[in-house]
PDB file of C-alpha atoms in Angstrom:
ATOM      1  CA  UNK N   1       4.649  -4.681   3.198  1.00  0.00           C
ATOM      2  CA  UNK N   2       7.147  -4.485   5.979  1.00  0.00           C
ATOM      3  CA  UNK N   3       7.787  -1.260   7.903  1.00  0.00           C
ATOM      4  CA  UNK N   4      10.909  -0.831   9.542  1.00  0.00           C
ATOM      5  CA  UNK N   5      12.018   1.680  11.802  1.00  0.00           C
ATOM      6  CA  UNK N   6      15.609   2.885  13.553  1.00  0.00           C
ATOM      7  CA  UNK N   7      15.477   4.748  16.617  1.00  0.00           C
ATOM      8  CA  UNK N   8      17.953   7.893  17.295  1.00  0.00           C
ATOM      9  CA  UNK N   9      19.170  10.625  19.304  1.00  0.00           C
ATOM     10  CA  UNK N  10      20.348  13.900  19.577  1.00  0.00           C
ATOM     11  CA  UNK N  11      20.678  16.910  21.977  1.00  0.00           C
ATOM     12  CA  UNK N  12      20.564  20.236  20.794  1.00  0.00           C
ATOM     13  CA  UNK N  13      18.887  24.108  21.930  1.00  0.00           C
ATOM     14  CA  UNK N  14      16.882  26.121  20.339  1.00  0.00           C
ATOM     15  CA  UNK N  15      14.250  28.788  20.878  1.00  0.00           C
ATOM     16  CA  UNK N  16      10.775  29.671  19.363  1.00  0.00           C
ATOM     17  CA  UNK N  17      11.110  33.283  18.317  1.00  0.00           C
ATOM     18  CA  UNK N  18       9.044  34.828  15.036  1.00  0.00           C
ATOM     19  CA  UNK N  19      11.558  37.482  14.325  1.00  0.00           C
ATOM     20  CA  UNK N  20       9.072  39.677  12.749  1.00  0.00           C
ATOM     21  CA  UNK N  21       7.061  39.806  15.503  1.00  0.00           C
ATOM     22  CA  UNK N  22       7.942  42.217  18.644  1.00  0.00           C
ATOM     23  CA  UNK N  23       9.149  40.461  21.638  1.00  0.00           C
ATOM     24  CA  UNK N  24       5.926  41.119  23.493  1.00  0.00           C
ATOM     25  CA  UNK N  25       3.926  38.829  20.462  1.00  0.00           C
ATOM     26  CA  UNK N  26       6.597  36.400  20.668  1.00  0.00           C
ATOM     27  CA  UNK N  27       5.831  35.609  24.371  1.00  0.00           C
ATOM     28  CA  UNK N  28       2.733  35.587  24.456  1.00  0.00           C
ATOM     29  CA  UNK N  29       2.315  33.074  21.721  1.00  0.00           C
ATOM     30  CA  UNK N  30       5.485  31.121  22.871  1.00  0.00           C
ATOM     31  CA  UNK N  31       5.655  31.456  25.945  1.00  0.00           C
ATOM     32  CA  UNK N  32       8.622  30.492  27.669  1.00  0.00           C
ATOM     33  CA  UNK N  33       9.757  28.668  24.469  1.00  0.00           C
ATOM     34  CA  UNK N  34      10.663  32.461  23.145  1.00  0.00           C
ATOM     35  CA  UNK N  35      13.128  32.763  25.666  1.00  0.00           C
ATOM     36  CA  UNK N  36      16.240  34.879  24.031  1.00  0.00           C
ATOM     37  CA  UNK N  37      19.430  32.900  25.535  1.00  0.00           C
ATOM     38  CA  UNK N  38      16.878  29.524  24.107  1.00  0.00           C
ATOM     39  CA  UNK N  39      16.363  26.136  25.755  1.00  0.00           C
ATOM     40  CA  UNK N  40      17.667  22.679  24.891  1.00  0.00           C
ATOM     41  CA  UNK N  41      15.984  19.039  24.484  1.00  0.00           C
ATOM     42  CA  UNK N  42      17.262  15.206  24.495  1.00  0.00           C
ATOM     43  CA  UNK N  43      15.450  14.854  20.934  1.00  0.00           C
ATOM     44  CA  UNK N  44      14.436  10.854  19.972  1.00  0.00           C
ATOM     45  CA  UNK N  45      13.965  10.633  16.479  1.00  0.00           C
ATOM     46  CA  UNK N  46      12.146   7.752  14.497  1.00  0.00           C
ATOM     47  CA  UNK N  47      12.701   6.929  11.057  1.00  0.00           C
ATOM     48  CA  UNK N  48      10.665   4.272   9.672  1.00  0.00           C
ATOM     49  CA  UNK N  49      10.671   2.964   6.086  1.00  0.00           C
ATOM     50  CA  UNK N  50       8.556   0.430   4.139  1.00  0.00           C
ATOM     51  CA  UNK N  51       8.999  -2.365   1.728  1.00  0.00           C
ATOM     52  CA  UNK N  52       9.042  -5.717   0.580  1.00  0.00           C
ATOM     53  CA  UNK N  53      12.040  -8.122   2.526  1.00  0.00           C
ATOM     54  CA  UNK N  54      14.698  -8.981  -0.530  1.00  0.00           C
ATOM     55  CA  UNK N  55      14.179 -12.879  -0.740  1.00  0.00           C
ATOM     56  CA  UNK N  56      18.112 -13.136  -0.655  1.00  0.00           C
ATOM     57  CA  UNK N  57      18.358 -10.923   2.544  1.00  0.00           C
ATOM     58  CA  UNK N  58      15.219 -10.818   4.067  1.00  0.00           C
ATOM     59  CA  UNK N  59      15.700  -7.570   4.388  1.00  0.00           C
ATOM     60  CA  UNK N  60      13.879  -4.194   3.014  1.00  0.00           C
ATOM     61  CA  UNK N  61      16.968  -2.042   3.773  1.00  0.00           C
ATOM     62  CA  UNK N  62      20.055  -3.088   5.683  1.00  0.00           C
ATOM     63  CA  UNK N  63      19.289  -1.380   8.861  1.00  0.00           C
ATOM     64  CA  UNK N  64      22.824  -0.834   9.628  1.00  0.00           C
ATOM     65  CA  UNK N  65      23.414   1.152   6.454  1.00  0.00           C
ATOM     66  CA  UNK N  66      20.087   3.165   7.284  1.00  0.00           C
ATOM     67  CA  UNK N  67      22.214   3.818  10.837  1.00  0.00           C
ATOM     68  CA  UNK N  68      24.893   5.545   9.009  1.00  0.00           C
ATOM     69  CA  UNK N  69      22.916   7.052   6.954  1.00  0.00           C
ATOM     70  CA  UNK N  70      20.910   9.183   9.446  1.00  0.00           C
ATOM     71  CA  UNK N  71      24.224   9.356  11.605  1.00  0.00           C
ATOM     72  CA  UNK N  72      26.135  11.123   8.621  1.00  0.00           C
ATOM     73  CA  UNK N  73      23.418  13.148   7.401  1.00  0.00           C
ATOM     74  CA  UNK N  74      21.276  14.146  10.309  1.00  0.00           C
ATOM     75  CA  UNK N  75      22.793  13.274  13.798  1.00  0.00           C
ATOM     76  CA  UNK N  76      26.274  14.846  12.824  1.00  0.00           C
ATOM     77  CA  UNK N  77      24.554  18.254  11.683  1.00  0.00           C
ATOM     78  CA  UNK N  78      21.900  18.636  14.992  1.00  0.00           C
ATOM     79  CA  UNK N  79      23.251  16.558  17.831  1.00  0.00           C
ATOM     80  CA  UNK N  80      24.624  19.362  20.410  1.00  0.00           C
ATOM     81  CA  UNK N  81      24.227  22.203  18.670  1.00  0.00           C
ATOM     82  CA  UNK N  82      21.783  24.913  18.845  1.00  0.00           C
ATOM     83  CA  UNK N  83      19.033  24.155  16.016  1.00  0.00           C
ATOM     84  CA  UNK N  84      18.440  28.096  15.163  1.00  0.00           C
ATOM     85  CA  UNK N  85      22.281  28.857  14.640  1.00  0.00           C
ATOM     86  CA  UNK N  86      24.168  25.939  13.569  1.00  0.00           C
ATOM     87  CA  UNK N  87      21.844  23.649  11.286  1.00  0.00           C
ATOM     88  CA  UNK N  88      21.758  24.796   7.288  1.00  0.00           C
ATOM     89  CA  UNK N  89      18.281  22.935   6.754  1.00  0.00           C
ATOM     90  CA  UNK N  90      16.436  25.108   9.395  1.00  0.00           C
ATOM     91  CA  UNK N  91      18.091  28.492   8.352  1.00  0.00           C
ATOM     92  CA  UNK N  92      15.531  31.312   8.510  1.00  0.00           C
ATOM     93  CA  UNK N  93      12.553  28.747   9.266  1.00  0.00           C
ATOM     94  CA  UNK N  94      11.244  28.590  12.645  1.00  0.00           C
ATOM     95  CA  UNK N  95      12.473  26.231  14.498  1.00  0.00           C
ATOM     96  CA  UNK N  96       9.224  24.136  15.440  1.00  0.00           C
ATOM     97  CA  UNK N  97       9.179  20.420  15.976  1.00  0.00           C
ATOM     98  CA  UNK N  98       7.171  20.415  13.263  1.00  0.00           C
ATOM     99  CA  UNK N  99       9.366  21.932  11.021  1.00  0.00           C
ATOM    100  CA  UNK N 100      12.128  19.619  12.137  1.00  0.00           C
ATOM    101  CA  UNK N 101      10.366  16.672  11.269  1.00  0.00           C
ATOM    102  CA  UNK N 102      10.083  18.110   7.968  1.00  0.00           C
ATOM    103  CA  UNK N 103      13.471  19.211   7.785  1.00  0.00           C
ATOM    104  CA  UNK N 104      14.635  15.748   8.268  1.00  0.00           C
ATOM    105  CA  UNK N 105      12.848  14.185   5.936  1.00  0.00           C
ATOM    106  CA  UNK N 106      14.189  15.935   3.177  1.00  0.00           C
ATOM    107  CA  UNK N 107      17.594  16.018   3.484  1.00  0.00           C
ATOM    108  CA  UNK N 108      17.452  12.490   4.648  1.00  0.00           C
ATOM    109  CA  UNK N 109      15.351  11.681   1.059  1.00  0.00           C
ATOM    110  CA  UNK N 110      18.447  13.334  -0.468  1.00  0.00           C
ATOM    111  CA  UNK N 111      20.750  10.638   0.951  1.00  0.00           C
ATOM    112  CA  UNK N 112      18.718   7.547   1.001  1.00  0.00           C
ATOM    113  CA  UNK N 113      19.164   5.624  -2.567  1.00  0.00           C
ATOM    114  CA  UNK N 114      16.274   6.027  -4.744  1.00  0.00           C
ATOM    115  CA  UNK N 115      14.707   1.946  -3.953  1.00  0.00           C
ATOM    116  CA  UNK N 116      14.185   2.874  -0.574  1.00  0.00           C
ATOM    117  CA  UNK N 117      10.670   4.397   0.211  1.00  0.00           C
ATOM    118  CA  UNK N 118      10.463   6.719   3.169  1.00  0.00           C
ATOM    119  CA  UNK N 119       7.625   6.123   5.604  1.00  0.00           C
ATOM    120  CA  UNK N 120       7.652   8.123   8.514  1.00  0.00           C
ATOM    121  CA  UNK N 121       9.612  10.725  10.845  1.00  0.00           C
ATOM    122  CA  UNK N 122       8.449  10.694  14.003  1.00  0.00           C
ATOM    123  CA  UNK N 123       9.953  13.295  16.349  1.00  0.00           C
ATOM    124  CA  UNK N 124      10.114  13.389  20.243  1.00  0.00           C
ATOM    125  CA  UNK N 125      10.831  16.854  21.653  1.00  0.00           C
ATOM    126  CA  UNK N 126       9.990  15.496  25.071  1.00  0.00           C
ATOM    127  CA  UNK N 127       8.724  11.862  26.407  1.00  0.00           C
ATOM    128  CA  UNK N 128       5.235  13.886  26.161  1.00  0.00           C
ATOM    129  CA  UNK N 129       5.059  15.604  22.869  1.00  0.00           C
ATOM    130  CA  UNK N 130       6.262  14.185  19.432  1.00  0.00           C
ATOM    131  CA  UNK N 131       5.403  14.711  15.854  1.00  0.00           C
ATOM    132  CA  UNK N 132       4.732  12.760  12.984  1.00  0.00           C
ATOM    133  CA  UNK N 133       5.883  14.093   8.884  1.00  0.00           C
ATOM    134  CA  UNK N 134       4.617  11.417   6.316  1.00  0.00           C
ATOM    135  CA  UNK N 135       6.084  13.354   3.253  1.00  0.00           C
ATOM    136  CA  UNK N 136       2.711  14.962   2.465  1.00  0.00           C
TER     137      UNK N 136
ATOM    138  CA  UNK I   1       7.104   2.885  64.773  1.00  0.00           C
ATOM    139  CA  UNK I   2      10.298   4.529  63.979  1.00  0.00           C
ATOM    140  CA  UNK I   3      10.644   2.733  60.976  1.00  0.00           C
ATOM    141  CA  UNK I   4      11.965   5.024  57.948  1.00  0.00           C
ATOM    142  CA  UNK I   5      10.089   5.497  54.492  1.00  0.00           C
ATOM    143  CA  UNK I   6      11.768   6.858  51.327  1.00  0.00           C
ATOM    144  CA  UNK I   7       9.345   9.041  49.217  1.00  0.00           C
ATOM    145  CA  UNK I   8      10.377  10.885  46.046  1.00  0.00           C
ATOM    146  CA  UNK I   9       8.996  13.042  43.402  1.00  0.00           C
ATOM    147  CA  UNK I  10       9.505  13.136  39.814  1.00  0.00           C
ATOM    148  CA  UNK I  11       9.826  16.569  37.800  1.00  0.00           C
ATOM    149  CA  UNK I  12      11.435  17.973  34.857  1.00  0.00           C
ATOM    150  CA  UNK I  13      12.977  21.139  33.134  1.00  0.00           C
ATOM    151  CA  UNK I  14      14.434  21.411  30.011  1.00  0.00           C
ATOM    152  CA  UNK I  15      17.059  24.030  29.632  1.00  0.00           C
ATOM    153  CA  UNK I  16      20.118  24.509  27.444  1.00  0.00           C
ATOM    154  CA  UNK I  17      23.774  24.997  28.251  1.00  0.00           C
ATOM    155  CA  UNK I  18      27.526  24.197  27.400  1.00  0.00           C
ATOM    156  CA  UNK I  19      30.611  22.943  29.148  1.00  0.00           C
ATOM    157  CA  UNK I  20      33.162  25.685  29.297  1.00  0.00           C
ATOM    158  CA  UNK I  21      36.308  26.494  31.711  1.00  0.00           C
ATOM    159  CA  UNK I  22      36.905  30.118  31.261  1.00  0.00           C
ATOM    160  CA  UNK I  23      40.461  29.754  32.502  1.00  0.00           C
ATOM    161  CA  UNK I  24      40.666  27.661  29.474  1.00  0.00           C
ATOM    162  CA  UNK I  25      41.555  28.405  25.884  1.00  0.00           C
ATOM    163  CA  UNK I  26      39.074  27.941  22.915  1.00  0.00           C
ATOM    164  CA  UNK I  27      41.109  24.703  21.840  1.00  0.00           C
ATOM    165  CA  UNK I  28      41.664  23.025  25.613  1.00  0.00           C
ATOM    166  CA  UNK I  29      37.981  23.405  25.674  1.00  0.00           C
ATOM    167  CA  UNK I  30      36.846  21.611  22.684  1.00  0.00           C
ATOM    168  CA  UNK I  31      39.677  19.030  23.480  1.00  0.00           C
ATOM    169  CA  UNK I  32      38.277  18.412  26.480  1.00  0.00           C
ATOM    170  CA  UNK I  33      34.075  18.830  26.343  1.00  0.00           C
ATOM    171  CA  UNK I  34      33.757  17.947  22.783  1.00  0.00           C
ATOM    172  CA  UNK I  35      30.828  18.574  20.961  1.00  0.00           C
ATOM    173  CA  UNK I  36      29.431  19.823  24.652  1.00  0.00           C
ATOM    174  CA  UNK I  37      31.902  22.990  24.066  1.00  0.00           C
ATOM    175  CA  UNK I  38      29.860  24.229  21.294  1.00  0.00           C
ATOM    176  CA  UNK I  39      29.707  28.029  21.466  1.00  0.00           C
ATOM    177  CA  UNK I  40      25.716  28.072  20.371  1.00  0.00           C
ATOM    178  CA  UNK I  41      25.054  25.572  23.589  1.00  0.00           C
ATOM    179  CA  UNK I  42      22.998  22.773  23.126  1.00  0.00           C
ATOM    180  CA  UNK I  43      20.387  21.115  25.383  1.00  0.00           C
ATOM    181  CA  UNK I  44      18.517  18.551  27.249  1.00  0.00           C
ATOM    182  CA  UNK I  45      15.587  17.334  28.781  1.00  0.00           C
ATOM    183  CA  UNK I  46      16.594  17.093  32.806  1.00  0.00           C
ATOM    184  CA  UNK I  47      14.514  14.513  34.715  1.00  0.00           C
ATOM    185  CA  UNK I  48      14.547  15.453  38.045  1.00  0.00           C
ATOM    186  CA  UNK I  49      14.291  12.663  41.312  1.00  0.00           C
ATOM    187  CA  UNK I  50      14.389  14.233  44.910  1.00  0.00           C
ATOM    188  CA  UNK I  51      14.123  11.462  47.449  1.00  0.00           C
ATOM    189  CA  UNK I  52      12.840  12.395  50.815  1.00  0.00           C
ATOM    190  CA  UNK I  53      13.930  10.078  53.714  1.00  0.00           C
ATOM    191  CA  UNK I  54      12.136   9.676  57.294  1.00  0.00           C
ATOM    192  CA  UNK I  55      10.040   8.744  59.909  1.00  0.00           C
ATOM    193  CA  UNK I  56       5.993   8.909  58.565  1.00  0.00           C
ATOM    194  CA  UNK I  57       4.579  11.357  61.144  1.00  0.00           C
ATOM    195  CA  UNK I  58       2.153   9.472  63.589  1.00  0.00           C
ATOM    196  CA  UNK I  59      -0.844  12.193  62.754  1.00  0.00           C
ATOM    197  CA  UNK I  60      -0.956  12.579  59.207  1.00  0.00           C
ATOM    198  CA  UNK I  61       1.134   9.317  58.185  1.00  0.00           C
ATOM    199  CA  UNK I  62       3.491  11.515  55.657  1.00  0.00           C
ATOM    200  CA  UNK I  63       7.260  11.366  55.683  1.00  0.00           C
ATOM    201  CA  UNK I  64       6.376  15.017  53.869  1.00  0.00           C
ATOM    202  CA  UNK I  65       3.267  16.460  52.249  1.00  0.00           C
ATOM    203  CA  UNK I  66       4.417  15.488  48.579  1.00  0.00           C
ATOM    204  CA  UNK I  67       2.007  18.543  47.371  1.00  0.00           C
ATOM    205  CA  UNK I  68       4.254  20.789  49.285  1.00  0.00           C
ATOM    206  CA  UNK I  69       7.862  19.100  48.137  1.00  0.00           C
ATOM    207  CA  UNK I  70       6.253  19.508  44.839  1.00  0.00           C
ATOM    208  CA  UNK I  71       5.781  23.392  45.324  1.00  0.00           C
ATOM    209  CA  UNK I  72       9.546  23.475  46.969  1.00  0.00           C
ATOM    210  CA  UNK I  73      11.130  22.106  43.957  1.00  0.00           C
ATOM    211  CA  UNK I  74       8.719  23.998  41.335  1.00  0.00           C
ATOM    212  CA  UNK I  75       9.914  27.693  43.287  1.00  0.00           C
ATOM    213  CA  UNK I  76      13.581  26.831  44.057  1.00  0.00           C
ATOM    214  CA  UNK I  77      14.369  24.519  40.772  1.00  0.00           C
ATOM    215  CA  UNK I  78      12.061  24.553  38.054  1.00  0.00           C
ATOM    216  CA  UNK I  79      11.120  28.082  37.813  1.00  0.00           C
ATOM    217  CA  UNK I  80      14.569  29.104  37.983  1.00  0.00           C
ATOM    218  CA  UNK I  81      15.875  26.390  35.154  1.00  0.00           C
ATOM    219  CA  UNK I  82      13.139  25.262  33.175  1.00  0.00           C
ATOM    220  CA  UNK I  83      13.255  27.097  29.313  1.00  0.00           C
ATOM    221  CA  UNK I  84      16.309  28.602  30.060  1.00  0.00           C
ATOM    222  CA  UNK I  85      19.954  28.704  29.192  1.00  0.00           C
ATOM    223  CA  UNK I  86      21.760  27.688  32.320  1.00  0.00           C
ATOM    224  CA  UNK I  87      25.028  29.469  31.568  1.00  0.00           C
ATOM    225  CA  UNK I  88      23.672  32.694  30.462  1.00  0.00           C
ATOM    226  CA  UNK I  89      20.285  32.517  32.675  1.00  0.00           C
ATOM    227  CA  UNK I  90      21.046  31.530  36.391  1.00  0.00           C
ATOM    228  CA  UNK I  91      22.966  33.307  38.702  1.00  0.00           C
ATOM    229  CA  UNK I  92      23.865  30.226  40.201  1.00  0.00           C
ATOM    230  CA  UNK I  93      25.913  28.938  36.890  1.00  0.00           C
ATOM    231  CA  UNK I  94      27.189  31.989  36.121  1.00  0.00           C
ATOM    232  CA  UNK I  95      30.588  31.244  37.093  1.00  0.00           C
ATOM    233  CA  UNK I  96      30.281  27.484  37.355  1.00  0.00           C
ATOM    234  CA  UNK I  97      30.543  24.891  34.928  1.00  0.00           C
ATOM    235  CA  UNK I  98      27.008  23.187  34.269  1.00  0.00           C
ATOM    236  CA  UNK I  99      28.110  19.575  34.539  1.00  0.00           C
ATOM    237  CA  UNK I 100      24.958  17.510  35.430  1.00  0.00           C
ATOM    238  CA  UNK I 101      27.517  16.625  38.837  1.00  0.00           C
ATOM    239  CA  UNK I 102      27.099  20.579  39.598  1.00  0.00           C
ATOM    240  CA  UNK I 103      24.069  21.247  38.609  1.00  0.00           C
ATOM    241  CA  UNK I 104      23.122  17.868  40.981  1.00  0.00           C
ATOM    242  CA  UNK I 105      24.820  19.389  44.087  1.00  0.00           C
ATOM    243  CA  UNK I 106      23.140  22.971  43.134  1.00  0.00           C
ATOM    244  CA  UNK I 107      19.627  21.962  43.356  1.00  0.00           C
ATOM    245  CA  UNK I 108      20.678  19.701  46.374  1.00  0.00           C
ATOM    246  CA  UNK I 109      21.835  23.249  48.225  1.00  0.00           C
ATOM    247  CA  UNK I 110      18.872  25.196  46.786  1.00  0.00           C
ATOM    248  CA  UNK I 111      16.020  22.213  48.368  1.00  0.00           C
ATOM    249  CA  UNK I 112      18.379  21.284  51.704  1.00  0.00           C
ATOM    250  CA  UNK I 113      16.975  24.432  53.736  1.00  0.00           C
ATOM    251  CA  UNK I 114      13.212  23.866  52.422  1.00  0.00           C
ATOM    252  CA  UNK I 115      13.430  19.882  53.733  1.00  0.00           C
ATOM    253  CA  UNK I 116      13.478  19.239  57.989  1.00  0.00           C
ATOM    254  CA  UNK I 117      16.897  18.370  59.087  1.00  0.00           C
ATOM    255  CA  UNK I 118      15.480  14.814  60.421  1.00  0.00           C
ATOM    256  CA  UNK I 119      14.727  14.231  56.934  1.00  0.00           C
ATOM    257  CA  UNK I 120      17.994  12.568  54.554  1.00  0.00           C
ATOM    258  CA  UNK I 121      17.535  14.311  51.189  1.00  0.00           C
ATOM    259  CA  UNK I 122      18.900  12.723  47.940  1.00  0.00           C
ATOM    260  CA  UNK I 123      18.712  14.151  44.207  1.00  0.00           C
ATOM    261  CA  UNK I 124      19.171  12.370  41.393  1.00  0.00           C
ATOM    262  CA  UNK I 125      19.726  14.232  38.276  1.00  0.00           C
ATOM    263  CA  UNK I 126      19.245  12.407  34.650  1.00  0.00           C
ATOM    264  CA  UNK I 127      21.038  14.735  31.632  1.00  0.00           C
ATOM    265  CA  UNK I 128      19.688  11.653  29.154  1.00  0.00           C
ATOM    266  CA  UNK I 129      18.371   8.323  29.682  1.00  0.00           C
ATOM    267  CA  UNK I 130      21.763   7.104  29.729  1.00  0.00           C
ATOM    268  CA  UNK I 131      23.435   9.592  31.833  1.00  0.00           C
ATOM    269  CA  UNK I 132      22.582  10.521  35.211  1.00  0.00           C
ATOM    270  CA  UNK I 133      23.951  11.321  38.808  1.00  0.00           C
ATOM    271  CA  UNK I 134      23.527  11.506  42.908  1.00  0.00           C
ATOM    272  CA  UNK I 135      23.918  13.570  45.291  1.00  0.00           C
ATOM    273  CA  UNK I 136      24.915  12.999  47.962  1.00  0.00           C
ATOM    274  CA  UNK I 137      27.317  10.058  46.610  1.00  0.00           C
TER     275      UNK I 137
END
């Protein structure tokens, strides 16, 4: 089993804000992430997927149709924009890493053909803190 | 020995913002700054290098206490930028267009009267890992 992995980017704001909270609970579990006019990160996003190499190829996916793939699905819909306002997948969630990650992986599953198995998103928010979504 | 040492110090803030002339229409803007234009702003981890330039005093050895730049640039940078939206947030953007080239020569202006004159002061701003600027030139 071969796991292979293609590394991304985006850029994009957002803000951590539990809209049925009052704005006092929202800062003092958030913090500064609550803050109204939001914040913005230089996102690096990991997708790996696993497999056996095609004898033929030698390869478990063509890695530059895995590029386009995320590009078209996922880069084009979060890379500068603001992740609350402008991204369908993460309407009325909140807007966690965590919840990214898991936003990703599904409507990437939705795009990738059915013989490829999805491994792992792994999500930087910063060069410090970074989440992992294994599909379960 | 007069001989010079360069220190520096390494911090970060992560803040959101757009590229936006309001002289300009809606469609020169997004001709011109892209996907950077977009109305809902969008955002980045800044990485942050102030370099510190001088003559290590005799007594203590230090071109500057690098406990005390760090406090400078926490009160006159980071607490002003860090979690915020840099149009909408700081006075200092308010009418200026946050290009990482301004905001470069903004937090050179905000540190420059916290650093001794005999001391050369040089900020280097990165917007992404790939994009990044100086000032002074």
């Amino acid at each position: 089993m071969i796991y292979l992995t293609r590394k991304e980017h985006f850029n994009a704001a957002h803000k951590l804000y539990n809209p049925n909270w009052s704005k006092v609970q929202n800062e003092s579990v958030f913090g500064k992430c609550a803050n109204a006019n939001w914040h913005g990160h230089n996102y690096d996003l990991f997708v790996t997927i696993k497999g056996e190499p095609d004898p033929s190829t030698g390869f478990v996916f063509d890695v530059k149709q895995l590029s386009i793939l995320i590009k078209t699905h996922i880069i084009e819909k979060l890379d500068h924009k603001n992740l609350n306002m402008d991204v369908d997948f993460m309407k009325d969630k909140m807007c966690s890493t965590e919840h990214l990650a898991i936003g990703i992986w599904n409507e990437l599953r939705l795009h990738l053909p059915k013989s490829v198995q999805l491994h792992c998103i792994k999500l930087y928010e910063t060069p410090r803190i970074y989440v992992e979504y294994f599909g379960d | 020995m007069h001989k010079k040492v360069a220190i520096y110090r390494k911090e970060h803030f992560n803040a959101a913002h757009r590229l936006h002339n309001m002289d300009w229409s809606d469609e020169k803007n997004m001709a011109v700054f892209g996907k950077c234009n977009n109305p809902n702003y969008h955002g980045h981890n800044y990485e942050l290098i102030v370099k510190v330039v001088g003559v290590p005093d005799a007594a203590t050895g230090y071109v500057i206490d690098t406990k005390i730049l760090s406090n400078i640039i926490q009160q006159e940078v980071i607490e002003k930028f860090d979690h915020k939206n840099l149009n909408l947030d700081t006075v200092e953007f308010k009418q200026l267009n946050p290009t990482a080239e301004n905001i470069v020569m903004v937090i050179y202006d905000l540190l420059r009267p916290h650093i001794a004159m005999d001391k050369e002061l040089v900020i280097t701003l990165y917007e992404t890992e790939r994009n990044f600027v100086q000032y002074p030139a």
